[in-house]
Structures are given as C-alpha cells and as structure tokens.
C-alpha cells in the first residue's frame, strides 16, 4: 500500500478484527453514470424530452445545463462509466459519491478492500494551497461514504478505456458496475492491488 497518510485513518474506520488488504486514492470515472436510486431522483431526473438546443447549450456553456444533456454529453465524450438499474449497488455507490446538493469542496475518494468489505471513503475538504495542519485535518475528517460486503462484489479488474490504461471496473453481484480511475500521471499499482484484493 502507498503511504498517503490515510493508512492510520482507514485503520480506525474498520471494524475490530477487520484487516485492510489494499487501498487506492481514486476518482469516479468520467462518463455516463448509472441512474440514481428511486428515492434520490428529483424532478429533473423525471423530466421528459429535451430539445437539441438544450444539448448544444450543455456543450457551449457549463453554466447552462440540464441533467439529460449532461448525461448525453458525458456518454459521447467519455463513454459509459457505469450501468445498473436505479437502486442497484452501482446506482447507490454513484449517488453516494455525487450528492444531490452541490459540494464545491475538493475531496479525496478512497477505495478500500478489507477481508470483509469494500469501503468507499471520502476525505474532509482539501485546500489548494494547504498547510500540513490543513492536510491532517482533511485526513482526520475522512469517513465511510458507502460500503458493501465482499459477496456483493462479483469482480474487479483494471484495464484500458479509450486513452486511459488505469481504469478499475467494479462489477457487482446484481449485474451493475461502476468505474474508477487515477490521474494519468499517477501509478496504477494501488488500483491493481485493490482489484487483486477484491478478487483474491
């Protein structure tokens, strides 16, 4: 495991006797995500047809957007980042990482494989020009955003997607899936360690 400063914090988040096998700092993959769970769908998600002009506005100005247009643009530019029915494991995980209310803070996302569960943790807010105390506060505020038992994870594999060779695809037992990446300049070994720990 890489020494990112999160190792001790993750050790405090797991249950007594639970062993951390691997973790990686990740980003949800760009692309069209699975639909949100039924209880999280707002009026915008239930909207009907949207004109071609609305889609064009999504491309031209990120300040003028509709959820439907965003999904179409994501699908065309980035591809598919996950699939699953509303309420599936991928749907719930994706929604946990993209809360309905905008959060403009920069946060780290961690995938943690233990001998019992898959944990998805989110750090506290991070500052662009941070001091060591700021970084320690962000790590100390890291918490579990979502978890699933190992039996819910059907497979995990790292492979190429378009120009990115480091994309982790998590397949769940209910048939849904969601993808994660690391920045292109960062090593892919932590992702491969998480995939190996989940499938081993």
mmCIF file of N, CA, C and O in Angstrom, residues 54-62 64 73 77:
data_model
loop_
_atom_site.group_PDB
_atom_site.id
_atom_site.type_symbol
_atom_site.label_atom_id
_atom_site.label_comp_id
_atom_site.label_asym_id
_atom_site.label_seq_id
_atom_site.Cartn_x
_atom_site.Cartn_y
_atom_site.Cartn_z
ATOM 1 N N UNK A 54 -30.966 22.455 -26.056
ATOM 2 C CA UNK A 54 -30.540 22.274 -24.666
ATOM 3 C C UNK A 54 -29.235 21.494 -24.613
ATOM 4 O O UNK A 54 -28.336 21.817 -23.840
ATOM 5 N N UNK A 55 -29.119 20.470 -25.463
ATOM 6 C CA UNK A 55 -27.884 19.687 -25.500
ATOM 7 C C UNK A 55 -26.728 20.556 -25.986
ATOM 8 O O UNK A 55 -25.622 20.516 -25.442
ATOM 9 N N UNK A 56 -26.979 21.393 -27.008
ATOM 10 C CA UNK A 56 -25.947 22.284 -27.521
ATOM 11 C C UNK A 56 -25.495 23.273 -26.454
ATOM 12 O O UNK A 56 -24.299 23.536 -26.295
ATOM 13 N N UNK A 57 -26.440 23.784 -25.670
ATOM 14 C CA UNK A 57 -26.075 24.697 -24.583
ATOM 15 C C UNK A 57 -25.202 24.003 -23.549
ATOM 16 O O UNK A 57 -24.318 24.613 -22.962
ATOM 17 N N UNK A 58 -25.464 22.711 -23.314
ATOM 18 C CA UNK A 58 -24.620 21.964 -22.386
ATOM 19 C C UNK A 58 -23.169 21.930 -22.861
ATOM 20 O O UNK A 58 -22.248 21.978 -22.061
ATOM 21 N N UNK A 59 -22.972 21.812 -24.164
ATOM 22 C CA UNK A 59 -21.621 21.770 -24.718
ATOM 23 C C UNK A 59 -20.957 23.146 -24.688
ATOM 24 O O UNK A 59 -19.788 23.266 -24.379
ATOM 25 N N UNK A 60 -21.736 24.180 -25.009
ATOM 26 C CA UNK A 60 -21.189 25.521 -25.133
ATOM 27 C C UNK A 60 -20.906 26.151 -23.780
ATOM 28 O O UNK A 60 -19.861 26.743 -23.555
ATOM 29 N N UNK A 61 -21.827 26.005 -22.850
ATOM 30 C CA UNK A 61 -21.663 26.667 -21.561
ATOM 31 C C UNK A 61 -21.962 25.711 -20.421
ATOM 32 O O UNK A 61 -23.101 25.249 -20.279
ATOM 33 N N UNK A 62 -20.975 25.428 -19.577
ATOM 34 C CA UNK A 62 -21.231 24.540 -18.442
ATOM 35 C C UNK A 62 -22.148 25.169 -17.397
ATOM 36 O O UNK A 62 -22.656 24.490 -16.531
ATOM 37 N N UNK A 64 -25.014 26.635 -18.103
ATOM 38 C CA UNK A 64 -26.388 26.386 -18.526
ATOM 39 C C UNK A 64 -26.485 24.902 -18.825
ATOM 40 O O UNK A 64 -25.938 24.433 -19.822
ATOM 41 N N UNK A 73 -23.881 14.342 -23.152
ATOM 42 C CA UNK A 73 -22.525 14.838 -23.423
ATOM 43 C C UNK A 73 -21.491 13.897 -22.813
ATOM 44 O O UNK A 73 -20.497 13.540 -23.442
ATOM 45 N N UNK A 77 -18.644 12.073 -25.067
ATOM 46 C CA UNK A 77 -17.246 12.456 -24.877
ATOM 47 C C UNK A 77 -16.452 11.386 -24.138
ATOM 48 O O UNK A 77 -15.347 11.035 -24.528
#
